[in-house]
Amino acid sequence: DTGVSQDPRHKITKRGQNVTFRCDPISEHNRLYWYRQTLGQGPEFLTYFQNEAQLEKSRLLSDRFSAERPKGSFSTLEIQRTEQGDSAMYLCASSFNGELSNQPQHFGDGTRLSIL
Amino acid sequence: QKEVEQDPGPLSVPEGAIVSLNCTYSNSAFQYFMWYRQYSRKGPELLMYTYSSGNKEDGRFTAQVDKSSKYISLFIRDSQPSDSATYLCAVRGDSSYKLIFGSGTRLLVRP
């Protein structure tokens, strides 16, 4: 069990650029979640997948944000036309949830996005 | 009003003290309750995971859930300087898998 892995750890970009983050969940976890955390706040839910299906999206996820999990394994989160307000830590979590199992979410160390 | 309220601290205690961290929540539909620890520039690390009311103990950590008053607590016994971190409470209901977090309490354990 290598834990949830996120790449890159830190991304610095200019306003207006597109950025993409990658998350590799814990092996065999069927659910994958994205959260955003700003300084001094708790993480805020963005979206989650069960296998490759995106089942819930927050209103925080504007049209500039898109997430995919094409083969039910790793996931990508893309932000288009970045804005200053997108500066935050983007956290990925995963869990295994089945009919008889409801396991907690385990988080990666996040990607810190800084918009210049 | 936020769905989960948590005192931001900071809370400063001497090494060896018993620490009490608390959250209140507004929605009685929440059924799952979690405590995460987060060190600077790291992701949240799961400490405790409980379902419905009651107590759960794991080593130096005890989690309590009182659904009647919508109040959740984390107690840390024999606190250590390595416990210095931000502690986040989180809740979720049965119908959604999204976690709703408090804003976190910063804890400092002085040697």
mmCIF file of C-alpha atoms in Angstrom:
data_model
loop_
_atom_site.group_PDB
_atom_site.id
_atom_site.type_symbol
_atom_site.label_atom_id
_atom_site.label_comp_id
_atom_site.label_asym_id
_atom_site.label_seq_id
_atom_site.Cartn_x
_atom_site.Cartn_y
_atom_site.Cartn_z
ATOM 1 C CA ASP A 1 0.000 0.000 0.000
ATOM 2 C CA THR A 2 1.875 3.026 -1.281
ATOM 3 C CA GLY A 3 -0.818 5.569 -0.438
ATOM 4 C CA VAL A 4 -2.431 8.175 -2.652
ATOM 5 C CA SER A 5 0.095 9.794 -4.968
ATOM 6 C CA GLN A 6 -0.287 13.251 -6.505
ATOM 7 C CA ASP A 7 1.796 14.943 -9.163
ATOM 8 C CA PRO A 8 3.154 17.566 -9.341
ATOM 9 C CA ARG A 9 3.560 18.626 -5.716
ATOM 10 C CA HIS A 10 3.772 22.261 -6.628
ATOM 11 C CA LYS A 11 2.720 24.094 -9.783
ATOM 12 C CA ILE A 12 3.421 27.750 -10.497
ATOM 13 C CA THR A 13 1.775 29.258 -13.533
ATOM 14 C CA LYS A 14 0.680 32.556 -14.984
ATOM 15 C CA ARG A 15 -2.914 33.669 -14.924
ATOM 16 C CA GLY A 16 -4.767 32.461 -17.994
ATOM 17 C CA GLN A 17 -2.734 29.292 -18.463
ATOM 18 C CA ASN A 18 -4.153 25.775 -18.298
ATOM 19 C CA VAL A 19 -2.921 23.306 -15.703
ATOM 20 C CA THR A 20 -3.448 19.586 -15.178
ATOM 21 C CA PHE A 21 -2.915 17.560 -12.026
ATOM 22 C CA ARG A 22 -2.690 13.811 -11.691
ATOM 23 C CA CYS A 23 -3.804 11.535 -8.859
ATOM 24 C CA ASP A 24 -3.000 7.852 -8.428
ATOM 25 C CA PRO A 25 -5.267 6.314 -5.783
ATOM 26 C CA ILE A 26 -4.514 3.456 -3.439
ATOM 27 C CA SER A 27 -4.585 0.239 -5.402
ATOM 28 C CA GLU A 28 -8.043 -1.363 -5.629
ATOM 29 C CA HIS A 29 -9.832 1.683 -4.265
ATOM 30 C CA ASN A 30 -12.902 2.161 -6.396
ATOM 31 C CA ARG A 31 -13.761 5.707 -5.309
ATOM 32 C CA LEU A 32 -11.652 8.769 -5.973
ATOM 33 C CA TYR A 33 -12.303 12.285 -4.711
ATOM 34 C CA TRP A 34 -10.975 15.771 -5.396
ATOM 35 C CA TYR A 35 -10.979 18.548 -2.811
ATOM 36 C CA ARG A 36 -9.608 22.066 -2.700
ATOM 37 C CA GLN A 37 -8.079 23.639 0.392
ATOM 38 C CA THR A 38 -7.193 27.277 0.914
ATOM 39 C CA LEU A 39 -5.066 28.658 3.724
ATOM 40 C CA GLY A 40 -6.696 28.396 7.131
ATOM 41 C CA GLN A 41 -9.656 26.416 5.844
ATOM 42 C CA GLY A 42 -10.642 22.783 5.728
ATOM 43 C CA PRO A 43 -10.766 20.947 2.401
ATOM 44 C CA GLU A 44 -13.832 21.620 0.236
ATOM 45 C CA PHE A 45 -15.325 18.889 -1.905
ATOM 46 C CA LEU A 46 -15.081 19.281 -5.681
ATOM 47 C CA THR A 47 -16.071 15.958 -7.246
ATOM 48 C CA TYR A 48 -15.861 12.192 -6.929
ATOM 49 C CA PHE A 49 -15.734 9.104 -9.106
ATOM 50 C CA GLN A 50 -16.824 5.564 -8.604
ATOM 51 C CA ASN A 51 -14.604 3.625 -10.966
ATOM 52 C CA GLU A 52 -14.720 5.715 -14.157
ATOM 53 C CA ALA A 53 -18.115 7.331 -13.523
ATOM 54 C CA GLN A 54 -18.209 10.879 -12.162
ATOM 55 C CA LEU A 55 -21.093 10.717 -9.709
ATOM 56 C CA GLU A 56 -21.158 14.062 -7.935
ATOM 57 C CA LYS A 57 -19.867 17.546 -8.665
ATOM 58 C CA SER A 58 -19.810 20.563 -6.382
ATOM 59 C CA ARG A 59 -21.014 23.980 -7.459
ATOM 60 C CA LEU A 60 -17.406 25.020 -6.808
ATOM 61 C CA LEU A 61 -16.469 23.119 -9.947
ATOM 62 C CA SER A 62 -16.990 25.815 -12.541
ATOM 63 C CA ASP A 63 -16.950 25.248 -16.299
ATOM 64 C CA ARG A 64 -13.204 25.881 -16.289
ATOM 65 C CA PHE A 65 -12.649 22.734 -14.239
ATOM 66 C CA SER A 66 -12.819 19.233 -15.628
ATOM 67 C CA ALA A 67 -11.944 15.921 -14.043
ATOM 68 C CA GLU A 68 -11.576 12.504 -15.598
ATOM 69 C CA ARG A 69 -10.865 8.989 -14.495
ATOM 70 C CA PRO A 70 -10.751 7.215 -17.858
ATOM 71 C CA LYS A 71 -9.971 3.647 -16.840
ATOM 72 C CA GLY A 72 -11.119 3.747 -13.252
ATOM 73 C CA SER A 73 -7.556 4.003 -11.990
ATOM 74 C CA PHE A 74 -5.713 7.359 -11.995
ATOM 75 C CA SER A 75 -7.527 10.653 -12.355
ATOM 76 C CA THR A 76 -6.691 14.062 -13.785
ATOM 77 C CA LEU A 77 -8.032 17.456 -12.811
ATOM 78 C CA GLU A 78 -7.657 20.220 -15.375
ATOM 79 C CA ILE A 79 -8.183 23.916 -14.807
ATOM 80 C CA GLN A 80 -8.486 26.062 -17.903
ATOM 81 C CA ARG A 81 -7.786 29.809 -18.047
ATOM 82 C CA THR A 82 -6.532 29.912 -14.467
ATOM 83 C CA GLU A 83 -7.477 32.834 -12.236
ATOM 84 C CA GLN A 84 -5.898 34.233 -9.073
ATOM 85 C CA GLY A 85 -8.675 32.688 -7.017
ATOM 86 C CA ASP A 86 -7.646 29.215 -8.180
ATOM 87 C CA SER A 87 -4.529 29.381 -6.014
ATOM 88 C CA ALA A 88 -5.008 26.606 -3.462
ATOM 89 C CA MET A 89 -3.959 23.109 -2.484
ATOM 90 C CA TYR A 90 -5.739 20.486 -4.589
ATOM 91 C CA LEU A 91 -6.146 17.264 -2.672
ATOM 92 C CA CYS A 92 -7.029 13.831 -3.947
ATOM 93 C CA ALA A 93 -8.454 11.062 -1.781
ATOM 94 C CA SER A 94 -9.526 7.486 -2.380
ATOM 95 C CA SER A 95 -11.559 4.849 -0.620
ATOM 96 C CA PHE A 96 -13.042 1.421 -1.133
ATOM 97 C CA ASN A 97 -16.787 1.260 -0.811
ATOM 98 C CA GLY A 98 -18.892 -1.765 -1.523
ATOM 99 C CA GLU A 99 -22.225 -3.157 -0.455
ATOM 100 C CA LEU A 100 -20.794 -4.475 2.783
ATOM 101 C CA SER A 101 -17.931 -2.063 3.200
ATOM 102 C CA ASN A 102 -17.865 1.666 3.805
ATOM 103 C CA GLN A 103 -14.260 2.653 4.286
ATOM 104 C CA PRO A 104 -12.923 6.130 5.065
ATOM 105 C CA GLN A 105 -11.139 8.378 2.618
ATOM 106 C CA HIS A 106 -7.348 8.533 2.553
ATOM 107 C CA PHE A 107 -5.678 11.635 1.212
ATOM 108 C CA GLY A 108 -2.581 12.354 -0.783
ATOM 109 C CA ASP A 109 -0.226 15.241 -0.022
ATOM 110 C CA GLY A 110 -1.830 17.472 -2.615
ATOM 111 C CA THR A 111 -0.737 19.711 -5.454
ATOM 112 C CA ARG A 112 -0.130 23.297 -4.424
ATOM 113 C CA LEU A 113 -1.155 25.669 -7.220
ATOM 114 C CA SER A 114 0.223 29.202 -7.277
ATOM 115 C CA ILE A 115 -1.091 31.656 -9.862
ATOM 116 C CA LEU A 116 1.202 34.578 -10.656
ATOM 117 C CA GLN B 1 -23.799 29.357 9.217
ATOM 118 C CA LYS B 2 -21.229 26.729 8.314
ATOM 119 C CA GLU B 3 -22.314 23.116 8.419
ATOM 120 C CA VAL B 4 -19.364 22.218 10.636
ATOM 121 C CA GLU B 5 -17.913 24.669 13.151
ATOM 122 C CA GLN B 6 -14.482 24.281 14.676
ATOM 123 C CA ASP B 7 -12.467 26.653 16.841
ATOM 124 C CA PRO B 8 -9.360 27.595 14.830
ATOM 125 C CA GLY B 9 -7.143 27.986 17.910
ATOM 126 C CA PRO B 10 -4.226 27.980 18.204
ATOM 127 C CA LEU B 11 -4.344 25.740 21.218
ATOM 128 C CA SER B 12 -1.056 25.618 23.137
ATOM 129 C CA VAL B 13 -0.473 22.954 25.791
ATOM 130 C CA PRO B 14 2.554 21.569 27.655
ATOM 131 C CA GLU B 15 3.880 18.142 26.779
ATOM 132 C CA GLY B 16 1.983 15.397 28.590
ATOM 133 C CA ALA B 17 -1.281 17.331 28.821
ATOM 134 C CA ILE B 18 -4.653 15.942 27.808
ATOM 135 C CA VAL B 19 -5.940 17.770 24.755
ATOM 136 C CA SER B 20 -9.616 18.207 23.943
ATOM 137 C CA LEU B 21 -10.631 19.211 20.429
ATOM 138 C CA ASN B 22 -14.243 19.811 19.453
ATOM 139 C CA CYS B 23 -16.598 20.400 16.564
ATOM 140 C CA THR B 24 -20.285 21.104 16.250
ATOM 141 C CA TYR B 25 -22.403 20.380 13.207
ATOM 142 C CA SER B 26 -25.815 21.477 12.067
ATOM 143 C CA ASN B 27 -27.350 18.599 10.093
ATOM 144 C CA SER B 28 -28.729 15.653 12.038
ATOM 145 C CA ALA B 29 -28.483 13.516 8.894
ATOM 146 C CA PHE B 30 -24.713 13.204 9.274
ATOM 147 C CA GLN B 31 -23.825 9.653 10.248
ATOM 148 C CA TYR B 32 -20.076 9.327 9.709
ATOM 149 C CA PHE B 33 -17.563 11.289 11.747
ATOM 150 C CA MET B 34 -13.843 11.573 11.202
ATOM 151 C CA TRP B 35 -10.795 13.259 12.614
ATOM 152 C CA TYR B 36 -7.813 13.995 10.423
ATOM 153 C CA ARG B 37 -4.407 15.381 11.382
ATOM 154 C CA GLN B 38 -2.627 17.654 8.932
ATOM 155 C CA TYR B 39 0.986 18.725 9.150
ATOM 156 C CA SER B 40 2.172 21.790 7.276
ATOM 157 C CA ARG B 41 2.327 21.242 3.496
ATOM 158 C CA LYS B 42 1.005 17.694 3.837
ATOM 159 C CA GLY B 43 -2.347 16.080 3.169
ATOM 160 C CA PRO B 44 -4.830 15.175 5.915
ATOM 161 C CA GLU B 45 -4.016 11.905 7.669
ATOM 162 C CA LEU B 46 -6.904 9.857 9.035
ATOM 163 C CA LEU B 47 -6.853 9.438 12.814
ATOM 164 C CA MET B 48 -10.342 8.270 13.765
ATOM 165 C CA TYR B 49 -13.421 7.084 11.866
ATOM 166 C CA THR B 50 -16.717 6.470 13.644
ATOM 167 C CA TYR B 51 -20.272 5.721 12.653
ATOM 168 C CA SER B 52 -23.200 7.165 14.616
ATOM 169 C CA SER B 53 -22.918 7.963 18.321
ATOM 170 C CA GLY B 54 -20.490 6.595 20.862
ATOM 171 C CA ASN B 55 -16.831 6.446 21.747
ATOM 172 C CA LYS B 56 -13.874 4.962 19.941
ATOM 173 C CA GLU B 57 -10.381 4.601 21.316
ATOM 174 C CA ASP B 58 -7.117 4.040 19.465
ATOM 175 C CA GLY B 59 -3.938 4.323 21.470
ATOM 176 C CA ARG B 60 -3.667 7.835 22.894
ATOM 177 C CA PHE B 61 -6.663 9.040 20.872
ATOM 178 C CA THR B 62 -10.346 8.867 21.831
ATOM 179 C CA ALA B 63 -13.161 10.092 19.617
ATOM 180 C CA GLN B 64 -16.616 10.845 20.991
ATOM 181 C CA VAL B 65 -19.793 11.520 19.068
ATOM 182 C CA ASP B 66 -22.922 12.925 20.706
ATOM 183 C CA LYS B 67 -25.572 13.060 18.008
ATOM 184 C CA SER B 68 -28.201 14.447 20.367
ATOM 185 C CA SER B 69 -26.206 17.644 20.760
ATOM 186 C CA LYS B 70 -24.464 17.430 17.359
ATOM 187 C CA TYR B 71 -21.084 17.560 19.052
ATOM 188 C CA ILE B 72 -17.936 15.601 18.276
ATOM 189 C CA SER B 73 -14.714 15.507 20.253
ATOM 190 C CA LEU B 74 -11.192 14.190 19.991
ATOM 191 C CA PHE B 75 -9.118 13.636 23.111
ATOM 192 C CA ILE B 76 -5.362 13.173 22.999
ATOM 193 C CA ARG B 77 -3.733 11.737 26.101
ATOM 194 C CA ASP B 78 -0.080 12.258 27.022
ATOM 195 C CA SER B 79 0.350 14.797 24.240
ATOM 196 C CA GLN B 80 3.726 14.947 22.494
ATOM 197 C CA PRO B 81 5.457 17.724 20.539
ATOM 198 C CA SER B 82 5.008 15.539 17.459
ATOM 199 C CA ASP B 83 1.230 15.969 17.914
ATOM 200 C CA SER B 84 1.636 19.641 16.950
ATOM 201 C CA ALA B 85 -0.454 19.954 13.801
ATOM 202 C CA THR B 86 -3.841 21.096 12.555
ATOM 203 C CA TYR B 87 -6.714 18.800 13.471
ATOM 204 C CA LEU B 88 -9.673 18.640 11.119
ATOM 205 C CA CYS B 89 -13.049 17.162 11.908
ATOM 206 C CA ALA B 90 -15.154 15.891 9.017
ATOM 207 C CA VAL B 91 -18.677 14.558 8.643
ATOM 208 C CA ARG B 92 -20.795 12.954 5.964
ATOM 209 C CA GLY B 93 -24.276 11.583 5.560
ATOM 210 C CA ASP B 94 -25.544 8.298 4.194
ATOM 211 C CA SER B 95 -26.701 9.722 0.882
ATOM 212 C CA SER B 96 -23.457 11.376 -0.236
ATOM 213 C CA TYR B 97 -19.818 10.407 -0.095
ATOM 214 C CA LYS B 98 -18.528 13.955 0.093
ATOM 215 C CA LEU B 99 -16.860 14.964 3.321
ATOM 216 C CA ILE B 100 -17.676 18.276 4.959
ATOM 217 C CA PHE B 101 -14.782 19.603 6.984
ATOM 218 C CA GLY B 102 -14.401 22.046 9.799
ATOM 219 C CA SER B 103 -11.811 24.769 9.339
ATOM 220 C CA GLY B 104 -9.323 22.976 11.583
ATOM 221 C CA THR B 105 -7.811 23.630 15.020
ATOM 222 C CA ARG B 106 -4.111 24.330 15.216
ATOM 223 C CA LEU B 107 -2.476 22.526 18.154
ATOM 224 C CA LEU B 108 0.939 23.305 19.588
ATOM 225 C CA VAL B 109 2.437 20.971 22.188
ATOM 226 C CA ARG B 110 5.305 22.679 23.992
ATOM 227 C CA PRO B 111 8.269 20.505 25.153
#
